[in-house]
mmCIF file of C-alpha atoms in Angstrom:
data_model
loop_
_atom_site.group_PDB
_atom_site.id
_atom_site.type_symbol
_atom_site.label_atom_id
_atom_site.label_comp_id
_atom_site.label_asym_id
_atom_site.label_seq_id
_atom_site.Cartn_x
_atom_site.Cartn_y
_atom_site.Cartn_z
ATOM 1 C CA MET W 1 -9.414 -122.664 64.620
ATOM 2 C CA LYS W 2 -8.533 -125.095 67.402
ATOM 3 C CA ARG W 3 -5.941 -127.747 66.538
ATOM 4 C CA GLU W 4 -5.048 -130.875 68.513
ATOM 5 C CA ILE W 5 -2.468 -133.629 68.186
ATOM 6 C CA LEU W 6 -4.145 -137.022 67.825
ATOM 7 C CA ILE W 7 -2.674 -140.530 67.954
ATOM 8 C CA THR W 8 -4.052 -142.642 65.105
ATOM 9 C CA SER W 9 -4.690 -146.384 64.984
ATOM 10 C CA ASP W 10 -1.190 -147.280 63.771
ATOM 11 C CA GLY W 11 0.412 -145.267 66.573
ATOM 12 C CA SER W 12 1.402 -142.313 64.400
ATOM 13 C CA THR W 13 0.280 -138.762 65.003
ATOM 14 C CA THR W 14 -1.951 -136.427 63.044
ATOM 15 C CA ILE W 15 -3.384 -132.949 63.539
ATOM 16 C CA HIS W 16 -7.077 -132.895 64.420
ATOM 17 C CA LEU W 17 -9.372 -129.927 63.757
ATOM 18 C CA PRO W 18 -12.286 -130.448 66.170
ATOM 19 C CA ASP W 19 -14.405 -127.633 64.718
ATOM 20 C CA TRP W 20 -14.499 -129.544 61.436
ATOM 21 C CA ASP W 21 -14.063 -133.038 62.892
ATOM 22 C CA GLU W 22 -11.320 -133.405 60.282
ATOM 23 C CA GLN W 23 -7.706 -134.591 60.374
ATOM 24 C CA TYR W 24 -4.585 -134.067 58.306
ATOM 25 C CA HIS W 25 -4.259 -137.862 58.104
ATOM 26 C CA SER W 26 -6.635 -140.744 58.662
ATOM 27 C CA LYS W 27 -7.585 -141.580 62.243
ATOM 28 C CA ASN W 28 -7.186 -145.189 61.115
ATOM 29 C CA GLY W 29 -3.448 -144.703 60.660
ATOM 30 C CA SER W 30 -1.482 -141.792 59.216
ATOM 31 C CA ILE W 31 1.393 -143.935 58.013
ATOM 32 C CA ASN W 32 -0.820 -146.779 56.806
ATOM 33 C CA GLU W 33 -2.820 -144.324 54.708
ATOM 34 C CA THR W 34 0.280 -142.812 53.104
ATOM 35 C CA TYR W 35 1.667 -146.194 52.135
ATOM 36 C CA HIS W 36 -1.621 -147.552 50.813
ATOM 37 C CA VAL W 37 -2.912 -144.533 48.893
ATOM 38 C CA PHE W 38 0.191 -142.721 47.711
ATOM 39 C CA ILE W 39 3.041 -145.235 47.624
ATOM 40 C CA GLU W 40 1.454 -148.574 46.723
ATOM 41 C CA SER W 41 -1.312 -147.135 44.530
ATOM 42 C CA GLY W 42 0.690 -144.268 43.043
ATOM 43 C CA LEU W 43 4.473 -144.048 43.264
ATOM 44 C CA LYS W 44 5.113 -147.722 42.536
ATOM 45 C CA LEU W 45 3.146 -147.506 39.279
ATOM 46 C CA VAL W 46 5.243 -144.727 37.734
ATOM 47 C CA SER W 47 7.604 -146.231 35.171
ATOM 48 C CA THR W 48 9.634 -143.173 34.170
ATOM 49 C CA GLU W 49 13.323 -143.044 35.092
ATOM 50 C CA GLU W 50 12.726 -139.921 37.170
ATOM 51 C CA VAL W 51 9.488 -139.009 38.941
ATOM 52 C CA SER W 52 8.023 -135.532 39.269
ATOM 53 C CA ILE W 53 5.376 -135.358 41.999
ATOM 54 C CA LEU W 54 2.850 -132.676 42.923
ATOM 55 C CA GLU W 55 1.327 -132.964 46.373
ATOM 56 C CA ILE W 56 -1.924 -131.146 46.999
ATOM 57 C CA GLY W 57 -1.684 -130.458 50.715
ATOM 58 C CA PHE W 58 1.939 -130.692 51.914
ATOM 59 C CA GLY W 59 0.728 -130.525 55.512
ATOM 60 C CA THR W 60 2.942 -132.384 57.971
ATOM 61 C CA GLY W 61 5.375 -133.532 55.280
ATOM 62 C CA LEU W 62 4.595 -137.192 55.970
ATOM 63 C CA ASN W 63 3.839 -138.073 52.344
ATOM 64 C CA ALA W 64 7.015 -136.362 51.152
ATOM 65 C CA PHE W 65 9.133 -138.082 53.793
ATOM 66 C CA ILE W 66 7.789 -141.572 53.103
ATOM 67 C CA THR W 67 8.215 -140.945 49.374
ATOM 68 C CA TYR W 68 11.863 -140.155 50.086
ATOM 69 C CA LEU W 69 12.208 -143.352 52.134
ATOM 70 C CA GLU W 70 10.624 -145.527 49.441
ATOM 71 C CA ALA W 71 11.998 -143.905 46.284
ATOM 72 C CA LYS W 72 14.028 -146.158 44.004
ATOM 73 C CA LYS W 73 14.700 -143.405 41.455
ATOM 74 C CA PRO W 74 15.272 -139.626 41.438
ATOM 75 C CA ILE W 75 12.324 -137.594 42.745
ATOM 76 C CA ASP W 76 11.424 -133.970 42.004
ATOM 77 C CA TYR W 77 8.783 -133.170 44.623
ATOM 78 C CA VAL W 78 6.540 -130.111 44.729
ATOM 79 C CA GLY W 79 4.341 -129.660 47.787
ATOM 80 C CA VAL W 80 1.570 -127.067 47.697
ATOM 81 C CA GLU W 81 0.131 -125.776 50.959
ATOM 82 C CA ALA W 82 -1.957 -122.662 51.572
ATOM 83 C CA TYR W 83 -1.559 -122.720 55.353
ATOM 84 C CA PRO W 84 1.758 -124.270 56.433
ATOM 85 C CA VAL W 85 1.879 -126.320 59.613
ATOM 86 C CA THR W 86 3.804 -124.629 62.426
ATOM 87 C CA ALA W 87 7.241 -125.739 63.577
ATOM 88 C CA GLU W 88 5.783 -126.423 67.023
ATOM 89 C CA GLU W 89 3.265 -128.859 65.549
ATOM 90 C CA ILE W 90 5.910 -130.592 63.443
ATOM 91 C CA GLU W 91 7.983 -131.180 66.578
ATOM 92 C CA LYS W 92 5.033 -133.096 68.042
ATOM 93 C CA MET W 93 4.790 -135.497 65.108
ATOM 94 C CA ASN W 94 6.174 -138.952 65.956
ATOM 95 C CA PHE W 95 6.693 -140.251 62.417
ATOM 96 C CA ILE W 96 10.416 -140.848 62.874
ATOM 97 C CA SER W 97 9.972 -143.180 65.833
ATOM 98 C CA VAL W 98 6.975 -145.060 64.412
ATOM 99 C CA LEU W 99 8.762 -145.537 61.082
ATOM 100 C CA ASP W 100 11.969 -146.522 62.915
ATOM 101 C CA ALA W 101 13.747 -143.963 60.739
ATOM 102 C CA LYS W 102 16.011 -142.278 63.283
ATOM 103 C CA GLU W 103 18.902 -142.275 60.812
ATOM 104 C CA GLU W 104 16.788 -140.141 58.455
ATOM 105 C CA ASN W 105 15.619 -137.652 61.083
ATOM 106 C CA ALA W 106 17.847 -134.929 59.636
ATOM 107 C CA ILE W 107 16.145 -135.335 56.249
ATOM 108 C CA PHE W 108 12.683 -134.878 57.762
ATOM 109 C CA ASP W 109 13.897 -131.802 59.625
ATOM 110 C CA LYS W 110 15.502 -130.389 56.490
ATOM 111 C CA MET W 111 12.250 -130.764 54.546
ATOM 112 C CA HIS W 112 10.593 -128.455 57.050
ATOM 113 C CA GLU W 113 13.499 -126.075 57.565
ATOM 114 C CA VAL W 114 14.173 -125.176 53.928
ATOM 115 C CA SER W 115 12.578 -122.013 52.596
ATOM 116 C CA TRP W 116 9.352 -121.858 50.627
ATOM 117 C CA GLU W 117 9.092 -120.910 46.937
ATOM 118 C CA GLU W 118 12.560 -122.280 46.124
ATOM 119 C CA LYS W 119 13.793 -125.622 44.863
ATOM 120 C CA HIS W 120 16.095 -127.381 47.314
ATOM 121 C CA GLN W 121 18.239 -130.457 46.755
ATOM 122 C CA ILE W 122 17.473 -132.432 49.910
ATOM 123 C CA THR W 123 19.697 -135.324 48.780
ATOM 124 C CA ASP W 124 21.341 -136.243 45.484
ATOM 125 C CA ASN W 125 18.145 -138.004 44.397
ATOM 126 C CA PHE W 126 15.422 -135.931 46.061
ATOM 127 C CA SER W 127 14.595 -132.295 45.379
ATOM 128 C CA LEU W 128 11.822 -130.411 47.163
ATOM 129 C CA THR W 129 9.947 -127.244 46.319
ATOM 130 C CA LYS W 130 7.378 -126.030 48.840
ATOM 131 C CA ARG W 131 4.862 -123.575 47.425
ATOM 132 C CA LYS W 132 2.577 -121.530 49.660
ATOM 133 C CA GLN W 133 -0.334 -121.366 47.273
ATOM 134 C CA PHE W 134 -4.073 -121.845 47.025
ATOM 135 C CA PHE W 135 -4.897 -124.901 44.946
ATOM 136 C CA GLU W 136 -7.067 -122.891 42.561
ATOM 137 C CA ASP W 137 -3.996 -120.805 41.661
ATOM 138 C CA ILE W 138 -2.000 -123.757 40.312
ATOM 139 C CA THR W 139 -1.048 -123.159 36.667
ATOM 140 C CA ASP W 140 1.457 -125.937 35.892
ATOM 141 C CA GLU W 141 1.202 -127.606 32.486
ATOM 142 C CA ASP W 142 2.475 -131.080 31.543
ATOM 143 C CA ALA W 143 4.810 -130.970 34.532
ATOM 144 C CA PHE W 144 4.166 -134.011 36.721
ATOM 145 C CA ASN W 145 4.095 -137.795 36.503
ATOM 146 C CA LEU W 146 2.131 -138.184 39.716
ATOM 147 C CA ILE W 147 -0.223 -136.167 41.907
ATOM 148 C CA TYR W 148 -0.905 -136.936 45.543
ATOM 149 C CA PHE W 149 -4.314 -135.323 46.039
ATOM 150 C CA ASP W 150 -4.448 -135.047 49.823
ATOM 151 C CA ALA W 151 -6.661 -132.031 50.460
ATOM 152 C CA PHE W 152 -9.101 -131.861 53.353
ATOM 153 C CA GLY W 153 -12.238 -133.840 52.585
ATOM 154 C CA ALA W 154 -15.094 -132.703 50.385
ATOM 155 C CA ARG W 155 -17.395 -132.667 53.410
ATOM 156 C CA VAL W 156 -15.558 -129.664 54.877
ATOM 157 C CA GLN W 157 -13.945 -128.106 51.786
ATOM 158 C CA PRO W 158 -16.089 -129.043 48.768
ATOM 159 C CA GLN W 159 -14.521 -126.220 46.717
ATOM 160 C CA LEU W 160 -11.300 -128.254 46.518
ATOM 161 C CA TRP W 161 -12.997 -131.231 44.843
ATOM 162 C CA THR W 162 -14.611 -129.591 41.819
ATOM 163 C CA GLU W 163 -14.270 -129.914 38.061
ATOM 164 C CA GLU W 164 -12.361 -126.619 38.097
ATOM 165 C CA ILE W 165 -9.711 -128.008 40.437
ATOM 166 C CA PHE W 166 -9.453 -131.356 38.673
ATOM 167 C CA ALA W 167 -9.116 -129.600 35.310
ATOM 168 C CA LYS W 168 -6.022 -127.910 36.745
ATOM 169 C CA MET W 169 -4.751 -131.285 37.923
ATOM 170 C CA PHE W 170 -5.350 -132.799 34.483
ATOM 171 C CA THR W 171 -3.470 -129.957 32.798
ATOM 172 C CA SER W 172 -0.564 -130.187 35.222
ATOM 173 C CA LEU W 173 -0.003 -133.896 34.565
ATOM 174 C CA LYS W 174 2.083 -135.296 31.752
ATOM 175 C CA GLU W 175 0.445 -137.829 29.451
ATOM 176 C CA ASN W 176 -0.152 -141.112 31.276
ATOM 177 C CA GLY W 177 0.288 -139.247 34.550
ATOM 178 C CA ILE W 178 -1.465 -140.581 37.640
ATOM 179 C CA LEU W 179 -3.517 -138.894 40.369
ATOM 180 C CA VAL W 180 -4.290 -140.799 43.559
ATOM 181 C CA THR W 181 -6.524 -139.776 46.437
ATOM 182 C CA TYR W 182 -8.073 -141.310 49.525
ATOM 183 C CA SER W 183 -11.525 -140.086 48.476
ATOM 184 C CA ALA W 184 -14.024 -142.361 46.755
ATOM 185 C CA LYS W 185 -17.040 -140.040 46.624
ATOM 186 C CA GLY W 186 -19.176 -140.386 43.526
ATOM 187 C CA SER W 187 -19.182 -136.629 42.968
ATOM 188 C CA VAL W 188 -15.371 -136.613 43.018
ATOM 189 C CA ARG W 189 -15.155 -139.475 40.535
ATOM 190 C CA ARG W 190 -17.617 -137.743 38.205
ATOM 191 C CA ALA W 191 -15.707 -134.448 38.417
ATOM 192 C CA MET W 192 -12.506 -136.259 37.453
ATOM 193 C CA GLN W 193 -14.173 -138.014 34.538
ATOM 194 C CA ALA W 194 -15.753 -134.771 33.331
ATOM 195 C CA VAL W 195 -12.332 -133.177 32.755
ATOM 196 C CA GLY W 196 -10.885 -136.165 30.901
ATOM 197 C CA PHE W 197 -9.488 -138.544 33.497
ATOM 198 C CA THR W 198 -9.901 -142.295 33.272
ATOM 199 C CA VAL W 199 -10.869 -143.213 36.828
ATOM 200 C CA GLU W 200 -10.796 -146.488 38.708
ATOM 201 C CA ARG W 201 -11.964 -147.433 42.164
ATOM 202 C CA LEU W 202 -9.450 -149.325 44.278
ATOM 203 C CA PRO W 203 -9.632 -150.927 47.722
ATOM 204 C CA GLY W 204 -9.179 -148.180 50.283
ATOM 205 C CA PRO W 205 -6.763 -147.841 53.189
ATOM 206 C CA PRO W 206 -7.752 -149.015 56.680
ATOM 207 C CA GLY W 207 -11.128 -147.544 57.587
ATOM 208 C CA LYS W 208 -12.159 -146.829 53.985
ATOM 209 C CA ARG W 209 -13.769 -149.279 51.595
ATOM 210 C CA GLU W 210 -12.503 -147.597 48.427
ATOM 211 C CA MET W 211 -10.183 -144.904 47.042
ATOM 212 C CA LEU W 212 -9.707 -143.422 43.566
ATOM 213 C CA ARG W 213 -6.916 -143.477 41.007
ATOM 214 C CA ALA W 214 -7.196 -141.271 37.919
ATOM 215 C CA ILE W 215 -5.022 -141.463 34.810
ATOM 216 C CA LYS W 216 -4.436 -138.896 32.074
ATOM 217 C CA LYS W 217 -4.426 -141.371 29.233
ATOM 218 C CA SER W 218 -2.281 -140.725 26.180
ATOM 219 C CA LYS W 219 -4.201 -139.387 23.188
ATOM 220 C CA LEU W 220 -2.350 -141.768 20.875
#
């Protein structure tokens, strides 16, 4: 499938798949989307002393890198990706310059250079495990405080937005765990609710009216 590098509205890059008319990040701003959906609406709400995160769609590593930049507490990060982005494509991403994070360039590089299927201590307070895995094969239980659900959209990959997948997400979260996603489709919200999530609509990132946040409420 053809892949192109695209400059988004905030000046940051993304990978565009013209056959699907789909991107790895929003055309309305890769970095803006990460901050709005995953950091402001997700990470900053987690109150535990340490945060375990599962990312559905590790992709370019942007969400992981910005999480590292913004983390105020230890992070154990697991990124799942069925089809890893190539090193050549990563070299074309301009996140470091747009974020003015030149001093952290080595961290971004390390995130992509470390091996898959192993846990790596990127810094004293940030560990990363990259798993090459189909989302339907996830079997974690009560493992994560937060899920970044950043799969390709339901329009092009509806099989990733089903009750079956969200049941796996629900099981993988600890009690009071949070799942955030850029999607606000009614079918997605209903699938989340069907497996036990409490779901709320939130204002969306630039270019989207709404997004969803789902919580695995405590049974007590």
